[in-house]
CSV table of C-alpha atoms in Angstrom, one decimal:
chain,number,residue,atom,x,y,z
A,1,MET,CA,-20.1,18.5,23.4
A,2,GLU,CA,-20.6,16.0,20.6
A,3,VAL,CA,-23.4,16.2,18.1
A,4,SER,CA,-25.8,13.4,18.5
A,5,SER,CA,-27.2,11.4,15.5
A,6,GLU,CA,-30.7,12.4,16.8
A,7,ARG,CA,-30.2,15.8,15.3
A,8,ILE,CA,-30.3,14.6,11.7
A,9,ASP,CA,-33.0,13.0,9.7
A,10,ARG,CA,-30.9,10.2,8.4
A,11,GLN,CA,-29.4,7.1,9.9
A,12,THR,CA,-26.3,7.6,7.7
A,13,LEU,CA,-24.6,10.6,6.2
A,14,ASN,CA,-22.3,9.5,3.4
A,15,LYS,CA,-18.7,10.8,3.0
A,16,SER,CA,-19.2,10.7,-0.7
A,17,ASP,CA,-22.0,13.3,-0.4
A,18,PHE,CA,-19.2,15.9,0.3
A,19,TYR,CA,-17.0,15.0,-2.7
A,20,PHE,CA,-16.1,17.5,-5.4
A,21,GLU,CA,-13.5,17.4,-8.2
A,22,LEU,CA,-10.6,19.9,-7.6
A,23,PRO,CA,-8.0,20.6,-10.2
A,24,ARG,CA,-4.6,20.2,-8.6
A,25,GLU,CA,-3.3,23.5,-10.0
A,26,LEU,CA,-5.9,25.4,-7.8
A,27,ILE,CA,-4.2,24.2,-4.6
A,28,ALA,CA,-2.3,27.3,-3.4
A,29,GLN,CA,1.4,26.4,-2.8
A,30,GLU,CA,2.5,29.7,-1.4
A,31,PRO,CA,0.9,32.7,0.4
A,32,LEU,CA,0.2,35.8,-1.5
A,33,GLU,CA,2.7,38.7,-0.9
A,34,GLU,CA,-0.1,40.8,0.8
A,35,ARG,CA,-2.2,38.9,3.3
A,36,ALA,CA,-5.4,40.8,2.6
A,37,SER,CA,-5.1,40.7,-1.2
A,38,SER,CA,-6.8,37.3,-1.4
A,39,ARG,CA,-10.2,37.0,-3.0
A,40,LEU,CA,-13.4,36.6,-1.1
A,41,LEU,CA,-16.4,34.5,-2.1
A,42,VAL,CA,-19.5,35.6,-0.2
A,43,LEU,CA,-22.3,33.0,0.2
A,44,ASP,CA,-25.7,33.9,1.5
A,45,ARG,CA,-26.6,30.8,3.6
A,46,GLN,CA,-30.4,31.4,3.2
A,47,SER,CA,-30.7,31.9,-0.5
A,48,GLY,CA,-27.4,30.2,-1.7
A,49,ALA,CA,-26.6,33.4,-3.7
A,50,VAL,CA,-22.9,33.9,-4.4
A,51,SER,CA,-20.9,37.1,-5.0
A,52,HIS,CA,-17.2,37.7,-5.6
A,53,ARG,CA,-15.2,40.4,-3.8
A,54,GLY,CA,-11.7,41.1,-2.4
A,55,PHE,CA,-10.9,40.2,1.2
A,56,ARG,CA,-10.6,43.8,2.2
A,57,ASP,CA,-14.3,44.2,1.4
A,58,ILE,CA,-15.0,42.1,4.4
A,59,ILE,CA,-15.6,45.3,6.3
A,60,SER,CA,-18.7,46.0,4.1
A,61,PHE,CA,-20.4,42.9,5.5
A,62,LEU,CA,-19.8,43.8,9.2
A,63,SER,CA,-21.9,46.1,11.2
A,64,PRO,CA,-21.4,48.1,14.5
A,65,GLY,CA,-22.5,45.9,17.3
A,66,ASP,CA,-21.2,42.7,15.7
A,67,CYS,CA,-18.5,40.6,17.3
A,68,LEU,CA,-15.6,39.0,15.4
A,69,VAL,CA,-14.1,35.9,17.1
A,70,LEU,CA,-10.5,34.9,16.3
A,71,ASN,CA,-8.4,31.9,17.4
A,72,ASP,CA,-5.1,33.2,18.8
A,73,THR,CA,-3.3,29.9,18.9
A,74,LYS,CA,0.3,29.9,17.6
A,75,VAL,CA,1.8,27.1,15.5
A,76,ILE,CA,4.9,25.5,16.8
A,77,PRO,CA,7.6,24.1,14.5
A,78,ALA,CA,6.1,20.7,15.2
A,79,ARG,CA,7.7,18.7,12.4
A,80,LEU,CA,10.9,16.9,13.4
A,81,LEU,CA,13.1,15.0,11.1
A,82,GLY,CA,15.5,12.5,12.7
A,83,GLU,CA,16.7,8.9,12.8
A,84,ARG,CA,16.2,5.7,14.7
A,85,GLU,CA,19.2,5.0,16.9
A,86,GLY,CA,21.1,1.9,16.0
A,87,THR,CA,19.8,1.8,12.4
A,88,GLY,CA,20.2,5.4,11.2
A,89,ALA,CA,16.8,5.0,9.4
A,90,HIS,CA,15.0,8.3,8.7
A,91,VAL,CA,12.0,9.1,10.9
A,92,GLU,CA,9.5,12.0,10.8
A,93,VAL,CA,7.7,13.0,14.0
A,94,LEU,CA,4.8,15.5,14.1
A,95,LEU,CA,4.0,16.9,17.6
A,96,LEU,CA,0.2,16.8,18.1
A,97,LYS,CA,-0.4,17.4,21.8
A,98,ARG,CA,1.6,17.8,25.0
A,99,GLN,CA,0.3,15.2,27.4
A,100,ARG,CA,2.5,15.9,30.4
A,101,GLY,CA,5.9,17.4,30.9
A,102,ASP,CA,8.1,16.2,28.1
A,103,VAL,CA,5.7,13.5,26.9
A,104,TRP,CA,3.9,14.3,23.6
A,105,GLU,CA,1.3,12.5,21.6
A,106,THR,CA,2.7,12.4,18.1
A,107,LEU,CA,2.2,11.1,14.6
A,108,VAL,CA,5.2,9.1,13.4
A,109,LYS,CA,6.3,8.0,10.0
A,110,PRO,CA,7.1,5.2,9.5
A,111,GLY,CA,5.0,4.2,12.4
A,112,LYS,CA,5.4,0.4,12.2
A,113,LYS,CA,9.2,0.7,12.8
A,114,CYS,CA,8.6,2.8,16.0
A,115,ARG,CA,7.4,0.4,18.6
A,116,PRO,CA,7.5,1.1,22.3
A,117,GLY,CA,11.1,1.2,23.4
A,118,THR,CA,12.4,2.6,20.1
A,119,LYS,CA,14.9,5.4,20.6
A,120,LEU,CA,15.1,8.4,18.3
A,121,SER,CA,17.6,11.2,17.7
A,122,PHE,CA,17.3,14.6,16.2
A,123,GLY,CA,19.9,17.2,15.3
A,124,ASN,CA,22.8,14.9,15.9
A,125,GLY,CA,21.6,14.2,19.4
A,126,LEU,CA,20.6,17.7,20.4
A,127,LEU,CA,17.1,16.2,21.0
A,128,GLN,CA,16.6,12.6,21.9
A,129,ALA,CA,13.4,10.6,22.4
A,130,GLU,CA,11.9,7.3,23.3
A,131,VAL,CA,8.6,5.8,22.2
A,132,LEU,CA,6.6,5.0,25.3
A,133,ASP,CA,3.3,3.6,23.9
A,134,THR,CA,1.0,3.3,20.9
A,135,VAL,CA,-2.3,5.0,21.5
A,136,GLU,CA,-5.5,5.9,19.6
A,137,GLU,CA,-5.3,5.8,15.8
A,138,GLY,CA,-1.8,4.5,15.9
A,139,ASN,CA,-0.3,7.7,17.3
A,140,ARG,CA,2.8,7.4,19.5
A,141,LEU,CA,3.5,8.7,23.0
A,142,ILE,CA,7.1,9.9,23.0
A,143,HIS,CA,9.2,11.2,25.8
A,144,PHE,CA,11.8,13.8,24.8
A,145,SER,CA,15.2,14.5,26.5
A,146,TYR,CA,17.4,17.6,25.9
A,147,GLU,CA,19.5,20.2,27.5
A,148,GLY,CA,18.1,23.6,28.1
A,149,ILE,CA,14.6,24.8,27.1
A,150,PHE,CA,12.4,22.6,24.9
A,151,GLU,CA,10.9,25.4,23.0
A,152,GLU,CA,14.3,26.8,22.1
A,153,VAL,CA,15.5,23.4,21.0
A,154,LEU,CA,12.3,22.9,18.9
A,155,ASP,CA,12.7,26.3,17.3
A,156,LYS,CA,16.2,25.3,16.2
A,157,LEU,CA,15.4,21.8,14.9
A,158,GLY,CA,11.7,21.8,14.0
A,159,GLU,CA,10.0,22.8,10.8
A,160,MET,CA,6.6,24.3,10.3
A,161,PRO,CA,4.1,21.5,9.9
A,162,LEU,CA,2.7,22.4,6.4
A,163,PRO,CA,0.0,20.1,5.1
A,164,PRO,CA,1.1,17.4,2.7
A,165,TYR,CA,-0.7,19.1,-0.3
A,166,ILE,CA,1.8,22.0,0.0
A,167,THR,CA,5.0,20.8,-1.7
A,168,HIS,CA,6.8,24.2,-1.8
A,169,LYS,CA,9.2,25.1,1.0
A,170,LEU,CA,8.0,28.0,3.0
A,171,LYS,CA,10.4,31.0,2.8
A,172,ASP,CA,9.1,32.8,5.9
A,173,ARG,CA,7.6,30.7,8.6
A,174,ASN,CA,5.7,33.7,10.0
A,175,ARG,CA,3.4,33.5,6.9
A,176,TYR,CA,2.0,30.3,8.4
A,177,GLN,CA,1.0,32.3,11.5
A,178,THR,CA,-1.8,34.8,12.0
A,179,VAL,CA,-0.6,38.3,12.9
A,180,TYR,CA,-2.4,37.9,16.3
A,181,ALA,CA,-1.0,34.4,17.1
A,182,LYS,CA,-0.1,34.3,20.9
A,183,TYR,CA,-0.4,31.0,22.6
A,184,GLU,CA,1.9,28.2,21.4
A,185,GLY,CA,0.4,24.7,20.9
A,186,SER,CA,-0.9,24.2,17.3
A,187,ALA,CA,0.2,21.6,14.8
A,188,ALA,CA,-1.6,23.5,12.0
A,189,ALA,CA,-2.5,27.2,11.5
A,190,PRO,CA,-6.1,28.4,11.8
A,191,THR,CA,-5.8,29.4,8.2
A,192,ALA,CA,-8.9,31.7,7.8
A,193,GLY,CA,-7.1,34.2,10.0
A,194,LEU,CA,-4.1,34.4,7.7
A,195,HIS,CA,-5.9,36.9,5.5
A,196,PHE,CA,-6.1,39.6,8.3
A,197,THR,CA,-3.5,42.3,8.8
A,198,ARG,CA,-3.2,44.5,11.9
A,199,GLU,CA,-4.4,47.5,9.9
A,200,LEU,CA,-7.6,45.7,8.7
A,201,LEU,CA,-8.3,44.6,12.3
A,202,ALA,CA,-7.9,48.2,13.5
A,203,LEU,CA,-10.3,49.4,10.8
A,204,ILE,CA,-12.9,46.8,11.9
A,205,GLU,CA,-12.6,47.8,15.5
A,206,GLU,CA,-13.0,51.5,14.5
A,207,MET,CA,-16.3,50.6,12.8
A,208,GLY,CA,-17.7,49.5,16.2
A,209,VAL,CA,-17.2,45.8,15.7
A,210,ARG,CA,-15.9,44.1,18.9
A,211,ILE,CA,-13.1,41.7,18.5
A,212,VAL,CA,-12.4,38.9,20.9
A,213,TYR,CA,-9.9,36.0,21.0
A,214,VAL,CA,-10.4,32.4,22.0
A,215,THR,CA,-7.8,29.6,21.8
A,216,LEU,CA,-8.0,26.2,20.2
A,217,HIS,CA,-4.8,24.3,19.6
A,218,VAL,CA,-5.3,22.8,16.2
A,219,GLY,CA,-4.4,19.1,16.2
A,220,LEU,CA,-5.3,15.9,14.5
A,221,GLY,CA,-9.1,16.4,15.2
A,222,THR,CA,-9.2,19.3,12.7
A,223,PHE,CA,-7.4,17.7,9.7
A,224,ARG,CA,-7.6,13.9,10.2
A,225,PRO,CA,-9.4,12.5,7.1
A,226,VAL,CA,-12.7,10.8,7.3
A,227,LYS,CA,-12.2,7.1,6.6
A,228,GLU,CA,-15.6,5.7,7.2
A,229,GLU,CA,-18.2,6.0,4.5
A,230,ASN,CA,-20.9,6.6,7.1
A,231,VAL,CA,-19.9,10.0,8.5
A,232,LEU,CA,-21.6,9.3,11.8
A,233,GLU,CA,-19.0,6.6,12.5
A,234,HIS,CA,-16.1,9.1,12.4
A,235,HIS,CA,-14.5,10.0,15.7
A,236,MET,CA,-12.9,13.4,16.2
A,237,HIS,CA,-9.6,13.5,18.0
A,238,SER,CA,-9.7,15.8,21.0
A,239,GLU,CA,-8.2,19.3,20.9
A,240,TYR,CA,-7.6,21.8,23.8
A,241,TYR,CA,-9.5,25.0,23.9
A,242,GLN,CA,-9.9,28.0,26.2
A,243,VAL,CA,-12.4,30.8,26.4
A,244,SER,CA,-11.7,33.7,28.9
A,245,GLU,CA,-14.6,35.0,31.0
A,246,GLU,CA,-14.1,38.4,29.3
A,247,ALA,CA,-14.5,37.0,25.8
A,248,ALA,CA,-17.5,35.0,26.9
A,249,ALA,CA,-19.1,38.2,28.4
A,250,VAL,CA,-18.6,40.1,25.1
A,251,ILE,CA,-20.0,37.3,23.0
A,252,ASN,CA,-23.1,36.9,25.2
A,253,ASP,CA,-23.6,40.7,25.4
A,254,THR,CA,-23.4,40.9,21.6
A,255,LYS,CA,-26.1,38.2,21.2
A,256,ALA,CA,-28.3,39.9,23.9
A,257,GLY,CA,-28.0,43.2,22.1
A,258,GLY,CA,-29.0,41.8,18.7
A,259,GLY,CA,-25.6,41.8,17.2
A,260,ARG,CA,-24.1,39.0,15.2
A,261,VAL,CA,-21.3,36.7,16.3
A,262,ILE,CA,-19.0,36.0,13.3
A,263,CYS,CA,-16.2,33.4,13.7
A,264,VAL,CA,-12.9,33.6,11.8
A,265,GLY,CA,-12.3,30.0,11.0
A,266,THR,CA,-13.8,26.6,11.8
A,267,THR,CA,-11.6,26.3,14.9
A,268,SER,CA,-13.1,29.5,16.4
A,269,CYS,CA,-16.6,28.1,15.5
A,270,ARG,CA,-15.9,24.8,17.2
A,271,THR,CA,-14.5,26.5,20.3
A,272,LEU,CA,-17.7,28.6,20.8
A,273,GLU,CA,-20.0,25.8,20.1
A,274,SER,CA,-18.1,23.7,22.6
A,275,ALA,CA,-18.2,26.4,25.3
A,276,ALA,CA,-21.9,27.2,24.9
A,277,ASP,CA,-24.8,25.6,26.8
A,278,GLU,CA,-28.1,24.6,25.1
A,279,LYS,CA,-29.5,28.1,25.5
A,280,GLY,CA,-26.6,29.5,23.5
A,281,ILE,CA,-24.8,31.1,26.5
A,282,VAL,CA,-21.0,30.9,26.2
A,283,HIS,CA,-19.2,30.1,29.4
A,284,GLY,CA,-15.6,30.9,30.1
A,285,GLY,CA,-13.3,27.9,30.8
A,286,LYS,CA,-11.0,25.4,29.3
A,287,GLY,CA,-11.0,21.8,28.3
A,288,ASP,CA,-10.8,19.3,25.5
A,289,THR,CA,-13.4,19.2,22.7
A,290,GLU,CA,-14.3,16.4,20.3
A,291,ILE,CA,-17.1,18.3,18.8
A,292,PHE,CA,-18.0,17.1,15.2
A,293,ILE,CA,-20.3,19.4,13.3
A,294,TYR,CA,-22.1,18.1,10.3
A,295,PRO,CA,-25.5,18.8,8.5
A,296,GLY,CA,-28.3,18.5,11.0
A,297,TYR,CA,-26.4,20.3,13.7
A,298,ARG,CA,-28.2,23.3,15.3
A,299,PHE,CA,-25.8,26.2,15.9
A,300,LYS,CA,-26.1,27.7,19.3
A,301,VAL,CA,-23.9,30.8,18.9
A,302,LEU,CA,-22.6,31.3,15.4
A,303,ASP,CA,-24.3,33.7,13.0
A,304,GLY,CA,-21.6,33.9,10.3
A,305,LEU,CA,-18.3,32.4,9.4
A,306,ILE,CA,-15.1,33.5,7.6
A,307,THR,CA,-13.3,30.4,6.3
A,308,ASN,CA,-11.0,29.0,3.6
A,309,PHE,CA,-11.9,26.4,0.9
A,310,HIS,CA,-11.5,23.0,2.3
A,311,LEU,CA,-10.6,19.5,1.2
A,312,PRO,CA,-13.2,17.2,-0.4
A,313,GLU,CA,-14.9,14.8,2.1
A,314,SER,CA,-13.3,16.6,5.0
A,315,THR,CA,-14.9,17.3,8.4
A,316,LEU,CA,-14.5,21.0,7.6
A,317,VAL,CA,-16.6,20.8,4.4
A,318,MET,CA,-19.2,19.0,6.6
A,319,LEU,CA,-19.1,21.9,9.1
A,320,VAL,CA,-19.7,24.6,6.5
A,321,SER,CA,-22.4,22.5,5.0
A,322,ALA,CA,-24.1,22.3,8.4
A,323,LEU,CA,-24.1,26.1,8.4
A,324,ALA,CA,-25.1,26.9,4.8
A,325,GLY,CA,-26.6,23.7,3.4
A,326,ARG,CA,-24.7,21.0,1.5
A,327,GLU,CA,-26.0,22.0,-1.9
A,328,ASN,CA,-25.3,25.7,-1.4
A,329,VAL,CA,-21.8,24.9,-0.3
A,330,LEU,CA,-21.1,22.5,-3.2
A,331,ASN,CA,-22.6,25.0,-5.7
A,332,ALA,CA,-20.4,27.7,-4.3
A,333,TYR,CA,-17.3,25.5,-4.5
A,334,ARG,CA,-18.1,24.7,-8.1
A,335,GLU,CA,-18.4,28.4,-8.9
A,336,ALA,CA,-15.1,29.0,-7.0
A,337,ILE,CA,-13.4,26.3,-9.2
A,338,GLY,CA,-14.9,27.9,-12.3
A,339,GLU,CA,-13.6,31.3,-11.2
A,340,ARG,CA,-10.1,29.8,-10.5
A,341,TYR,CA,-10.1,30.6,-6.8
A,342,ARG,CA,-7.0,29.4,-4.8
A,343,PHE,CA,-7.8,26.5,-2.4
A,344,PHE,CA,-6.8,25.3,1.0
A,345,SER,CA,-4.4,26.7,3.6
A,346,PHE,CA,-2.7,29.5,1.5
A,347,GLY,CA,-5.8,30.0,-0.7
A,348,ASP,CA,-8.6,32.5,-0.9
A,349,ALA,CA,-11.4,33.1,1.6
A,350,MET,CA,-15.1,32.5,1.9
A,351,LEU,CA,-17.7,34.4,4.0
A,352,ILE,CA,-20.9,32.6,4.9
A,353,ILE,CA,-23.4,35.1,6.2
């Protein structure tokens, strides 16, 4: 479900309203040695009050009867480096979404040189491809050819698709996966979940907090920059999600019993809000979502959110602003910058409650 402009008081919402100055040295380039050793900024979404804790303290903000919702998608090594056949020119392909069989929607650099009919080669011909078509936002539909099993070929040739602001090479590709990653299909990690260890999740369950898993394969919709100054003109790229009947039942039971539903990451949040009806009842099922959450949106399910610190003017800053208020969020970000928190994918965490 998409958010309609009728839900906000303004005809326009400016991208520049969500800008903040971030020193480059605060962009985390590598994960911490211990997942749960990151810092935790806690934001009270009603008062705007901020407090500073360690991530392991997350358990003191959870209560028996609450439900924690995590996204169990698994990142594939979706970045392929190859060359155009005939010219030998370098090309980079990012797998975004499998459309059918061996046909993928991709992001290609340089795109202008990869018109329909262009043939590509990766790993000295171990994987070959042909550009079929140009689609939305200049993405390319590409058909891949190979011997054997695609996932095994991809595992051999592909690299983890780290965001461009991370310039260091990742030593252990598992550090760009959550410990509970299960279903392959993402072009980016649901990074709020990177802070959790199996031990911490076990402690949370022992407290009487129920943990459920949903799936949203993170694609271009989550991280594509907003280009239009009027936020309402931004179109989200669709992403596949799935909610099991069992997970939906636990979430609905939690709400009915007066417990809180706390999402780990904006992707879990967007999944639940997509799967819920107007009465806030979550329904099991699967599909594609283009949901875009920005200030003025009325949350149907979510009571709290564990998230990372996001890029200026991004759809993710807009989502957390919808939950906690733009001024509260920007004030919290200013305090995080002053306290030298680590930002973005490998950075510290924030709890909005």
